[in-house]
mmCIF file of C-alpha atoms in Angstrom:
data_model
loop_
_atom_site.group_PDB
_atom_site.id
_atom_site.type_symbol
_atom_site.label_atom_id
_atom_site.label_comp_id
_atom_site.label_asym_id
_atom_site.label_seq_id
_atom_site.Cartn_x
_atom_site.Cartn_y
_atom_site.Cartn_z
ATOM 1 C CA MET A 1136 128.377 100.706 79.707
ATOM 2 C CA PRO A 1137 127.353 104.065 78.160
ATOM 3 C CA THR A 1138 125.089 104.172 75.142
ATOM 4 C CA HIS A 1139 127.032 104.815 71.934
ATOM 5 C CA ILE A 1140 125.249 107.411 69.773
ATOM 6 C CA LEU A 1141 126.142 108.670 66.322
ATOM 7 C CA VAL A 1142 125.180 112.242 65.466
ATOM 8 C CA THR A 1143 125.685 112.593 61.737
ATOM 9 C CA TYR A 1144 124.949 115.403 59.328
ATOM 10 C CA ALA A 1145 125.134 116.869 55.846
ATOM 11 C CA SER A 1146 125.791 120.596 55.510
ATOM 12 C CA CYS A 1147 126.023 123.161 52.709
ATOM 13 C CA THR A 1148 127.650 126.106 54.416
ATOM 14 C CA GLY A 1149 128.573 124.809 57.878
ATOM 15 C CA SER A 1150 125.699 125.873 60.110
ATOM 16 C CA THR A 1151 124.386 122.301 60.371
ATOM 17 C CA VAL A 1152 127.793 121.229 61.700
ATOM 18 C CA GLY A 1153 127.353 123.550 64.688
ATOM 19 C CA VAL A 1154 123.859 122.214 65.361
ATOM 20 C CA ALA A 1155 125.108 118.617 65.234
ATOM 21 C CA ASP A 1156 127.983 119.476 67.603
ATOM 22 C CA ALA A 1157 125.556 121.090 70.073
ATOM 23 C CA ILE A 1158 123.265 118.046 69.984
ATOM 24 C CA GLY A 1159 126.278 115.817 70.568
ATOM 25 C CA ARG A 1160 127.345 117.900 73.583
ATOM 26 C CA ALA A 1161 123.839 117.740 75.058
ATOM 27 C CA LEU A 1162 123.779 113.950 74.733
ATOM 28 C CA THR A 1163 127.268 113.680 76.219
ATOM 29 C CA GLU A 1164 126.159 115.760 79.208
ATOM 30 C CA HIS A 1165 123.493 113.107 79.837
ATOM 31 C CA GLY A 1166 126.028 110.275 79.878
ATOM 32 C CA ALA A 1167 126.102 109.069 76.275
ATOM 33 C CA ASN A 1168 129.255 108.184 74.389
ATOM 34 C CA VAL A 1169 128.752 110.358 71.274
ATOM 35 C CA GLU A 1170 130.500 110.630 67.945
ATOM 36 C CA VAL A 1171 129.635 113.593 65.699
ATOM 37 C CA ARG A 1172 130.597 112.949 62.078
ATOM 38 C CA PRO A 1173 129.637 114.059 58.585
ATOM 39 C CA MET A 1174 127.525 111.473 56.769
ATOM 40 C CA ALA A 1175 130.166 111.235 54.042
ATOM 41 C CA GLN A 1176 132.543 109.769 56.655
ATOM 42 C CA VAL A 1177 130.107 107.161 58.023
ATOM 43 C CA ALA A 1178 130.244 103.864 56.153
ATOM 44 C CA ALA A 1179 128.704 101.617 58.823
ATOM 45 C CA ILE A 1180 126.482 102.164 61.841
ATOM 46 C CA SER A 1181 126.583 98.729 63.481
ATOM 47 C CA ALA A 1182 128.714 100.025 66.386
ATOM 48 C CA TYR A 1183 126.038 102.514 67.497
ATOM 49 C CA ASP A 1184 123.027 101.992 69.748
ATOM 50 C CA ALA A 1185 121.229 105.048 68.352
ATOM 51 C CA VAL A 1186 121.583 107.491 65.484
ATOM 52 C CA VAL A 1187 120.663 111.160 65.172
ATOM 53 C CA ALA A 1188 120.836 112.357 61.564
ATOM 54 C CA GLY A 1189 120.426 115.886 60.272
ATOM 55 C CA SER A 1190 120.694 117.938 57.150
ATOM 56 C CA ALA A 1191 120.567 121.439 55.862
ATOM 57 C CA ILE A 1192 117.506 122.175 53.761
ATOM 58 C CA GLN A 1193 117.817 123.144 50.131
ATOM 59 C CA GLY A 1194 114.782 123.465 47.895
ATOM 60 C CA LYS A 1195 112.444 122.413 50.740
ATOM 61 C CA ALA A 1196 114.255 119.082 51.170
ATOM 62 C CA TRP A 1197 117.144 117.431 52.943
ATOM 63 C CA LEU A 1198 120.321 117.574 50.886
ATOM 64 C CA PRO A 1199 120.421 114.752 48.289
ATOM 65 C CA GLU A 1200 123.483 113.176 49.916
ATOM 66 C CA ALA A 1201 121.707 113.078 53.291
ATOM 67 C CA LYS A 1202 118.624 111.375 51.903
ATOM 68 C CA ALA A 1203 120.862 108.928 50.002
ATOM 69 C CA TRP A 1204 122.725 108.149 53.238
ATOM 70 C CA VAL A 1205 119.472 107.299 55.025
ATOM 71 C CA GLN A 1206 118.387 105.163 52.063
ATOM 72 C CA ASP A 1207 121.738 103.346 52.045
ATOM 73 C CA HIS A 1208 121.510 102.630 55.797
ATOM 74 C CA GLN A 1209 117.741 102.210 55.994
ATOM 75 C CA ALA A 1210 117.747 98.543 57.057
ATOM 76 C CA ASP A 1211 120.271 99.146 59.848
ATOM 77 C CA LEU A 1212 118.616 102.408 60.955
ATOM 78 C CA ARG A 1213 115.288 100.600 61.390
ATOM 79 C CA GLN A 1214 117.020 98.446 64.014
ATOM 80 C CA LYS A 1215 118.271 101.490 65.978
ATOM 81 C CA ARG A 1216 116.706 104.256 67.989
ATOM 82 C CA PHE A 1217 116.600 107.050 65.409
ATOM 83 C CA ALA A 1218 115.959 110.792 65.479
ATOM 84 C CA ALA A 1219 116.256 113.363 62.702
ATOM 85 C CA PHE A 1220 116.693 117.107 62.419
ATOM 86 C CA LEU A 1221 116.872 119.824 59.824
ATOM 87 C CA VAL A 1222 118.391 123.282 59.657
ATOM 88 C CA CYS A 1223 116.761 125.858 57.396
ATOM 89 C CA LEU A 1224 116.437 129.562 56.763
ATOM 90 C CA THR A 1225 112.644 129.502 56.533
ATOM 91 C CA LEU A 1226 112.629 129.453 60.337
ATOM 92 C CA ALA A 1227 114.887 132.544 60.341
ATOM 93 C CA MET A 1228 112.543 134.863 58.453
ATOM 94 C CA LYS A 1229 112.153 138.301 60.033
ATOM 95 C CA ASN A 1230 108.354 138.097 60.158
ATOM 96 C CA LYS A 1231 107.708 135.877 63.198
ATOM 97 C CA ALA A 1232 104.050 135.331 62.240
ATOM 98 C CA GLN A 1233 105.209 133.905 58.897
ATOM 99 C CA VAL A 1234 107.698 131.670 60.714
ATOM 100 C CA GLU A 1235 104.935 130.265 62.927
ATOM 101 C CA GLN A 1236 102.720 129.695 59.880
ATOM 102 C CA ALA A 1237 105.602 127.932 58.112
ATOM 103 C CA ARG A 1238 106.497 125.560 60.981
ATOM 104 C CA PRO A 1239 104.071 122.765 59.953
ATOM 105 C CA MET A 1240 105.316 122.966 56.353
ATOM 106 C CA VAL A 1241 108.949 122.865 57.514
ATOM 107 C CA ALA A 1242 108.240 119.793 59.677
ATOM 108 C CA GLU A 1243 106.837 118.061 56.595
ATOM 109 C CA TRP A 1244 110.205 118.415 54.883
ATOM 110 C CA LEU A 1245 111.230 115.466 57.067
ATOM 111 C CA SER A 1246 108.458 113.282 55.559
ATOM 112 C CA PRO A 1247 110.766 111.535 53.054
ATOM 113 C CA VAL A 1248 113.130 110.609 55.901
ATOM 114 C CA ARG A 1249 110.235 109.521 58.124
ATOM 115 C CA ALA A 1250 108.937 107.345 55.267
ATOM 116 C CA LEU A 1251 112.261 105.507 55.150
ATOM 117 C CA VAL A 1252 112.890 105.176 58.891
ATOM 118 C CA PRO A 1253 110.474 105.916 61.745
ATOM 119 C CA THR A 1254 111.741 108.711 63.987
ATOM 120 C CA LEU A 1255 111.511 108.886 67.774
ATOM 121 C CA SER A 1256 111.896 112.663 67.626
ATOM 122 C CA GLU A 1257 112.386 115.407 65.073
ATOM 123 C CA GLY A 1258 114.037 118.801 65.465
ATOM 124 C CA CYS A 1259 113.626 121.811 63.173
ATOM 125 C CA PHE A 1260 116.061 124.670 63.682
ATOM 126 C CA PRO A 1261 116.836 127.994 62.007
ATOM 127 C CA GLY A 1262 120.260 128.319 60.455
ATOM 128 C CA VAL A 1263 122.726 130.930 59.319
ATOM 129 C CA LEU A 1264 122.469 133.287 56.365
ATOM 130 C CA ASP A 1265 125.931 134.220 55.161
ATOM 131 C CA LEU A 1266 125.582 135.330 51.546
ATOM 132 C CA ALA A 1267 129.303 134.862 50.905
ATOM 133 C CA LYS A 1268 128.997 131.122 51.682
ATOM 134 C CA ILE A 1269 126.066 130.339 49.397
ATOM 135 C CA PRO A 1270 127.678 128.292 46.620
ATOM 136 C CA SER A 1271 125.203 128.889 43.794
ATOM 137 C CA TRP A 1272 125.253 132.330 42.145
ATOM 138 C CA ASN A 1273 121.490 132.127 41.473
ATOM 139 C CA ASP A 1274 120.717 131.221 45.097
ATOM 140 C CA ARG A 1275 123.062 133.930 46.367
ATOM 141 C CA MET A 1276 121.291 136.543 44.212
ATOM 142 C CA GLY A 1277 117.880 135.266 45.316
ATOM 143 C CA PHE A 1278 118.835 135.595 48.982
ATOM 144 C CA ARG A 1279 120.416 139.007 48.352
ATOM 145 C CA ILE A 1280 117.168 140.245 46.816
ATOM 146 C CA SER A 1281 115.174 138.708 49.688
ATOM 147 C CA THR A 1282 117.357 140.482 52.246
ATOM 148 C CA LEU A 1283 116.880 143.774 50.397
ATOM 149 C CA MET A 1284 113.106 143.152 50.470
ATOM 150 C CA GLY A 1285 113.246 142.554 54.222
ATOM 151 C CA VAL A 1286 112.463 138.824 54.274
ATOM 152 C CA TRP A 1287 115.753 137.920 55.972
ATOM 153 C CA ASP A 1288 118.735 139.527 57.577
ATOM 154 C CA GLU A 1289 122.196 138.081 57.257
ATOM 155 C CA GLY A 1290 123.375 136.468 60.467
ATOM 156 C CA ASP A 1291 123.378 133.444 62.731
ATOM 157 C CA PHE A 1292 119.843 132.542 63.815
ATOM 158 C CA ARG A 1293 120.564 129.193 65.447
ATOM 159 C CA ASP A 1294 118.682 128.974 68.742
ATOM 160 C CA TRP A 1295 121.251 127.308 70.974
ATOM 161 C CA ASN A 1296 118.795 127.015 73.879
ATOM 162 C CA ALA A 1297 116.252 125.198 71.704
ATOM 163 C CA ILE A 1298 118.950 122.918 70.278
ATOM 164 C CA GLN A 1299 120.248 122.128 73.790
ATOM 165 C CA ALA A 1300 116.698 121.473 75.021
ATOM 166 C CA TRP A 1301 116.004 119.098 72.123
ATOM 167 C CA GLY A 1302 119.282 117.310 72.833
ATOM 168 C CA GLY A 1303 118.160 116.852 76.455
ATOM 169 C CA LYS A 1304 114.813 115.423 75.335
ATOM 170 C CA LEU A 1305 116.679 113.114 72.958
ATOM 171 C CA ALA A 1306 118.685 111.799 75.888
ATOM 172 C CA GLU A 1307 115.431 110.682 77.536
ATOM 173 C CA LEU A 1308 114.445 108.837 74.340
ATOM 174 C CA LEU A 1309 117.783 107.393 73.295
ATOM 175 C CA LEU A 1310 119.435 106.495 76.585
ATOM 176 C CA PRO A 1311 118.320 103.633 78.818
ATOM 177 C CA GLN A 1312 116.353 104.985 81.757
ATOM 178 C CA PRO A 1313 117.221 103.946 85.318
ATOM 179 C CA VAL A 1314 114.806 101.475 86.868
#
């Protein structure tokens, strides 16, 4: 019987949805039965053997609804194999040296999740900067100024190879291994 895995996510502008879908495909390719669903549509997790949860980053943190979802399901998640990921623009900065310097800080943005539920693995991925999709006027102006200053470019910076590779490593952690 295949392992039943939930890949669930919270997203602001949609780029996290694509990352979650890619992780789900990678797990499926390794023989898992995977459901990819927004956290808002997941009321119970008892039917799953493992859970992979991810969120966009806003203000150096998972989205409030994502953290609340983990808090609400904390007891059940502690009984499952659990992995977490984030999608953020800090990892999409144009200056690659700054990105490498920021990686440890970005990984720490998962600390509140890790404090609630121990993780078997954590993924940190760059996202998409589409100024037209940023809901807050203040944030949109801040990103517009940052793009004019050369911090970011608009575009899709998701690293599909890295996401696929992490999904493959997750399969080794979340799926039963042959004896």
